[in-house]
Coordinates of C-alpha atoms in Angstrom, one line a residue:
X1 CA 2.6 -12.1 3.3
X2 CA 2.4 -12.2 6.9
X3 CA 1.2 -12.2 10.2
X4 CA -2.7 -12.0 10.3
X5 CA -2.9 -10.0 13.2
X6 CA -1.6 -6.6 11.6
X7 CA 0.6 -3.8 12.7
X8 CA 0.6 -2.2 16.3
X9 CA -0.6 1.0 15.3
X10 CA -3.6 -0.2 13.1
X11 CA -4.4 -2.5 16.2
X12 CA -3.8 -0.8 19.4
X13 CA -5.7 2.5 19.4
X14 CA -6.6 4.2 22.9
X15 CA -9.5 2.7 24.0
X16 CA -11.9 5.7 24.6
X17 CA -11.3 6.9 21.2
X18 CA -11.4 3.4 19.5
X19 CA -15.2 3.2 21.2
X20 CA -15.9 6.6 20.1
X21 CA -15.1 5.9 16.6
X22 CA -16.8 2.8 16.7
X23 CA -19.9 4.2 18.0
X24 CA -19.8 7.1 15.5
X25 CA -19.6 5.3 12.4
X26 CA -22.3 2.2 13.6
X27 CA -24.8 5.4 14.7
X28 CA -24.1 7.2 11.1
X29 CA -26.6 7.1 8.4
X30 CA -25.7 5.0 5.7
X31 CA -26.5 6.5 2.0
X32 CA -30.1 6.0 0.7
X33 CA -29.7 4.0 -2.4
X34 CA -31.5 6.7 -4.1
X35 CA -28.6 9.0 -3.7
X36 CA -26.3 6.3 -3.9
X37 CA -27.1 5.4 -6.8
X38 CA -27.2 8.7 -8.1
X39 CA -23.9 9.6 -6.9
X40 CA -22.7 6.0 -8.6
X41 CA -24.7 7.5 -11.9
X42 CA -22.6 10.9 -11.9
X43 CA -19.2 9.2 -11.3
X44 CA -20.2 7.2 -14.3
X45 CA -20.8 9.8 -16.8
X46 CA -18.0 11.7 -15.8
X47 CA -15.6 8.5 -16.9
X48 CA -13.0 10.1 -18.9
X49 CA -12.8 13.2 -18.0
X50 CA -11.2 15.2 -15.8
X51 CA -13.9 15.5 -13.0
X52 CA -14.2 11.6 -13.1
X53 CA -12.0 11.1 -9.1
X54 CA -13.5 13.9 -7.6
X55 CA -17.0 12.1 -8.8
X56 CA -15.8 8.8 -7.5
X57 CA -14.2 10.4 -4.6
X58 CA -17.7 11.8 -3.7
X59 CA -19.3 8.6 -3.9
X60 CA -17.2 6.7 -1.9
X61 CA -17.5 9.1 0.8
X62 CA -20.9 8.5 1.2
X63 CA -19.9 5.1 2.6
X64 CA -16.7 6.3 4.7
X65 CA -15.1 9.2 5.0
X66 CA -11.3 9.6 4.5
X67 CA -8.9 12.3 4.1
X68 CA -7.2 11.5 1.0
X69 CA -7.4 9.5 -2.5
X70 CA -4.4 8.6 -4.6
X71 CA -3.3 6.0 -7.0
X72 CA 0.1 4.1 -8.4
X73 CA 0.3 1.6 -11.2
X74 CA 2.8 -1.2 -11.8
X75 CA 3.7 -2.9 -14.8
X76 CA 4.2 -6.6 -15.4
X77 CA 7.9 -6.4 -15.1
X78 CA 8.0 -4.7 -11.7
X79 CA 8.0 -0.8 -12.7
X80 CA 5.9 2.0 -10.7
X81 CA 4.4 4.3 -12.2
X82 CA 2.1 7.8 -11.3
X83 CA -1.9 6.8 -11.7
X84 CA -3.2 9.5 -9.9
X85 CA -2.1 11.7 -7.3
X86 CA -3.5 15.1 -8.4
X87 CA -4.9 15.9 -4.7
X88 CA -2.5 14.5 -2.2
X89 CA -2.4 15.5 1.2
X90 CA 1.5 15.9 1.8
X91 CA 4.5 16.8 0.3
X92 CA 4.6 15.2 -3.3
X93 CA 8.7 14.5 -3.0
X94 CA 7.6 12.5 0.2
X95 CA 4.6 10.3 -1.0
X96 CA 5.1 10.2 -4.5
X97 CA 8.8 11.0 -5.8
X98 CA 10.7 8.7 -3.2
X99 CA 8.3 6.3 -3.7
X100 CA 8.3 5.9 -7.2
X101 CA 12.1 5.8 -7.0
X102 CA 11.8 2.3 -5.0
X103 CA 10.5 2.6 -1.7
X104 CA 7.3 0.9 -3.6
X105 CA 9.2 -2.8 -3.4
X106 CA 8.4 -2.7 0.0
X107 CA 4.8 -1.6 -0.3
X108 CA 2.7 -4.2 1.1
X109 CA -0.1 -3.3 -1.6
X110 CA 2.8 -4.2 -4.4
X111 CA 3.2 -7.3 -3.0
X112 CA -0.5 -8.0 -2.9
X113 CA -0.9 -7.3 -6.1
X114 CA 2.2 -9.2 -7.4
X115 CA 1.0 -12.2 -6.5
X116 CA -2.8 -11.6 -6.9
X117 CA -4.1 -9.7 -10.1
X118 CA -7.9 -10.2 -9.2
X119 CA -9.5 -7.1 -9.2
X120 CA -10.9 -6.1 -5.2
X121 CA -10.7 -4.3 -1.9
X122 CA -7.3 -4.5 -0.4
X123 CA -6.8 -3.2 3.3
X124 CA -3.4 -1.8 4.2
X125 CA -4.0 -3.7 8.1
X126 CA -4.5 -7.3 6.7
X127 CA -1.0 -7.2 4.8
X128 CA 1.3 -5.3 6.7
X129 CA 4.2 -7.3 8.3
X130 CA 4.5 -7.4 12.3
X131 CA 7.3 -5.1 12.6
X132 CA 5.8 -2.9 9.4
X133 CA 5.9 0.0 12.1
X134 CA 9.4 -0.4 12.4
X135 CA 10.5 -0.3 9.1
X136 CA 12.4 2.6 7.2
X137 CA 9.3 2.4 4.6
X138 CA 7.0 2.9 7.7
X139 CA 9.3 5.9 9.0
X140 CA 9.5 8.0 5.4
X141 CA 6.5 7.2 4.0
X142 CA 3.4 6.3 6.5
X143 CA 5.0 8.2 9.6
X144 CA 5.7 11.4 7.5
X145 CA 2.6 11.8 5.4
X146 CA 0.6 10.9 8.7
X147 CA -1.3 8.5 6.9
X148 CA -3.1 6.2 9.9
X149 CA -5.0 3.6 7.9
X150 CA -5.5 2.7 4.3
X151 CA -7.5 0.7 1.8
X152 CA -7.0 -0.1 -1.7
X153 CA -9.1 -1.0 -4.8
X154 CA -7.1 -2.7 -7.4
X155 CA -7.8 -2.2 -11.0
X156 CA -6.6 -4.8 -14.3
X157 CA -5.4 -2.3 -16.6
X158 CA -4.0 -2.3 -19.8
X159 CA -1.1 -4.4 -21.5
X160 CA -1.0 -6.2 -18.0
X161 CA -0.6 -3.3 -16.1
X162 CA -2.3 -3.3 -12.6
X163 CA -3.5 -0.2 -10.9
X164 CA -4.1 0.2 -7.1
X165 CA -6.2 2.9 -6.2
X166 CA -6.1 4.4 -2.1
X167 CA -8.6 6.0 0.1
X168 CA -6.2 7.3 3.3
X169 CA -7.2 8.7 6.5
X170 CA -4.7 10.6 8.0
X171 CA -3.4 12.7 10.9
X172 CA -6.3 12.7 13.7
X173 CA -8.6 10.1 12.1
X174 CA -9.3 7.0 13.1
X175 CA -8.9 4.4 11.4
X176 CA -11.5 2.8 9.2
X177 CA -14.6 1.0 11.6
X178 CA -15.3 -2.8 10.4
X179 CA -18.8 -1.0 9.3
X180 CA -16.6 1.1 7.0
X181 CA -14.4 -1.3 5.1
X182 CA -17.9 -4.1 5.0
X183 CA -19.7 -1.1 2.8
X184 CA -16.5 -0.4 1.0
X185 CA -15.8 -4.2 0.4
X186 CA -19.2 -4.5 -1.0
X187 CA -18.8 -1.4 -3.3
X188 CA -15.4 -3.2 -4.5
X189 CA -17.0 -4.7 -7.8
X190 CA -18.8 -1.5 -9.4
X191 CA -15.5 0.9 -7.8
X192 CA -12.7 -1.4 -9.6
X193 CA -15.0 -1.5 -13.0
X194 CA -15.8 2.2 -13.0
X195 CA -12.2 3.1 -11.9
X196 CA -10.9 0.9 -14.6
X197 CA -12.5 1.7 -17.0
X198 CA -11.3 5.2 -16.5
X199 CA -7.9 4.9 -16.5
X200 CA -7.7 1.6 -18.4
X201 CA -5.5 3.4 -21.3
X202 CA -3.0 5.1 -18.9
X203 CA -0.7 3.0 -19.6
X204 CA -0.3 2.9 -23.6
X205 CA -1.3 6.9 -23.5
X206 CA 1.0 8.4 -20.7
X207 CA 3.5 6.6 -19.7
X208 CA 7.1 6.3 -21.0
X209 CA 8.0 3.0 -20.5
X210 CA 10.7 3.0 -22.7
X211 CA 12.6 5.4 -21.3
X212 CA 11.8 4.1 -17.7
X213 CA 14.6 3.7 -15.0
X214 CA 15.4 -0.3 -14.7
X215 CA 12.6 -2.3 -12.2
X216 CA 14.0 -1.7 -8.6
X217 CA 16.2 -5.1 -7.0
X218 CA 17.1 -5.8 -3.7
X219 CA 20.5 -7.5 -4.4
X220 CA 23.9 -7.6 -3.6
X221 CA 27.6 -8.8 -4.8
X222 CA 28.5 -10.0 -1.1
X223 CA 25.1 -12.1 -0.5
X224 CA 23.9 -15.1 -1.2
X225 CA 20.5 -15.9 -2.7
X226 CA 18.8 -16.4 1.1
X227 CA 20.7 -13.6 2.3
X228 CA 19.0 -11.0 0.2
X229 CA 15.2 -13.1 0.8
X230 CA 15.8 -11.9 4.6
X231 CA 17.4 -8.7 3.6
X232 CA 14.1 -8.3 1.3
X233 CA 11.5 -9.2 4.2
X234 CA 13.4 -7.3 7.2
X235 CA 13.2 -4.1 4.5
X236 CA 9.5 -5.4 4.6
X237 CA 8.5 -5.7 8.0
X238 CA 9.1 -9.3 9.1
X239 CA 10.3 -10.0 12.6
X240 CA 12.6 -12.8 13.4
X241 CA 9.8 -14.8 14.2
X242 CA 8.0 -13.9 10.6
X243 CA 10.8 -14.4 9.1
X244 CA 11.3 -18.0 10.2
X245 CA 7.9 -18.4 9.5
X246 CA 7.7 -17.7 5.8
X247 CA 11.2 -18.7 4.7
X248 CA 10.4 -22.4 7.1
X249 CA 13.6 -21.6 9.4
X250 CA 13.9 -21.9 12.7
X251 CA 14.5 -18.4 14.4
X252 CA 17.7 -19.5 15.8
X253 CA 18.9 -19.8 12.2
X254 CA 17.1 -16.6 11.2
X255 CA 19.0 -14.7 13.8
X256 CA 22.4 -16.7 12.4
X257 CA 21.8 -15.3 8.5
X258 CA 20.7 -12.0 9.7
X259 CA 23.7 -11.7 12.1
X260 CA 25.7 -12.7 8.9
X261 CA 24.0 -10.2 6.8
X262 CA 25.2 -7.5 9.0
X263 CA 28.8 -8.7 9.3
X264 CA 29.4 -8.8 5.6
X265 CA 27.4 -5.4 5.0
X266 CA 29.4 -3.7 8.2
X267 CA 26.0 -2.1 9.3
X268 CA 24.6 -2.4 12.6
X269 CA 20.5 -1.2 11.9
X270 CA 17.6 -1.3 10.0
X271 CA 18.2 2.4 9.2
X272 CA 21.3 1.7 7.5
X273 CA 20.3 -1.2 5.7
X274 CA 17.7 0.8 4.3
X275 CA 20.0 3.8 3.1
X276 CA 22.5 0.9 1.7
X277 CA 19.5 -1.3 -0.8
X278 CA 16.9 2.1 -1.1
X279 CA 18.5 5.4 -0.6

């Protein structure tokens, strides 16, 4: 999906703080497996009910902290759906409602797990585009909700459905120490088996498909079929450069089609490209 290096803001952090995080979280003290394992056990016997993500929430956080836990699910056809967002820390219209209404096409997590089912840890860092800052998506969604850094355990549901579960850290924190995601990474297995377990049935028992809004396109009458590719990964992230890059063009002939694109939309930004395929 893209450039390995990651975003800006996940990479460039002020240095004094970056070695104050760093030192923090390699100097914390790391669960005993004793209450580990205990805190694994209660998270396990509260599968089902309602006090099963507070459980799992409490467990996690006994490897890394983070501000905020929340959940979507998307069905095989390219639907998003609500898997848990019961504790969010923002406005629900912002993180959950426009999302749901097709800001999620551009969710680097929904093209992770579009094209990879397995069941893991996903980090928000390692997928993002080179210009993800720059994007609309970025703008309404991340910059908004002041979400700083997030990671993502993604679950095999039912009838095909995959679920993708977030731990956030938001405002002032920093983001997530290499110590943090290694303990996190390690937890992945018993996390996505004990998550999906819980909400396994979601999507026979609460959901109406049926009556679901059609799965969100990026397309357009007046572009062609490479057109609406670049349209699709400028929405995304991609810099010229990327772009060329994934779709094997030069960037001289990137800058051509996206010049192109412009011309036959009559838009001059990213801002109203956005508003024209995702208002």
């Amino acid at each position: 999906m893209f450039c390995t290096a990651g975003p800006a803001q996940f990479r460039k952090r002020p240095k004094k703080r970056l070695a104050v995080a760093m030192k923090s979280a390699a100097g914390a003290r790391h669960p005993s497996f004793d209450v580990w394992n205990a805190s694994l056990g209660a998270a396990a016997a509260a599968i089902g009910t309602r006090g099963f993500p507070d459980a799992l929430a409490a467990a996690l956080r006994l490897l890394a902290p983070f501000q905020m836990m929340n959940g979507f699910l998307y069905s095989p056809d390219g639907h998003a759906f609500d898997l848990y967002n019961d504790k969010i820390v923002a406005v629900r219209s912002v993180i959950v409602d426009h999302y749901l209404a097709g800001a999620y096409v551009l969710d680097p997590f929904y093209d992770a797990v579009r094209s990879d089912r397995s069941q893991r840890m996903i980090v928000m860092r390692e997928l993002a585009p080179d210009d993800f800052l720059q994007t609309e998506y970025h703008r309404q969604h991340y910059a908004t909700t002041e979400i700083v850094d997030e990671i993502g355990f993604v679950l095999q549901l039912e009838n095909g459905f995959i679920g993708v579960l977030s731990l956030s850290r938001t405002g002032t924190a920093s983001l997530f120490a290499t110590e943090d995601l290694e303990r996190l990474r390690s937890a992945a297995p018993v996390v996505c088996a004990l998550a999906a377990r819980h909400w396994f049935h979601v999507p026979s028992l609460s959901l109406d498909i049926k009556n679901a809004a059609p799965a969100v396109r990026i397309e357009h009458p007046l572009l062609t079929r490479r057109e609406l590719e670049i349209v699709t990964l400028i929405l995304k992230g991609h810099s010229n450069l990327s772009l060329a890059a994934v779709l094997s063009l030069s960037p001289n002939t990137v800058k051509v089609h996206r010049r192109q694109v412009y011309s036959k939309l009559a838009i001059s930004s990213q801002a109203e490209l956005f508003r024209l395929f995702l208002a």
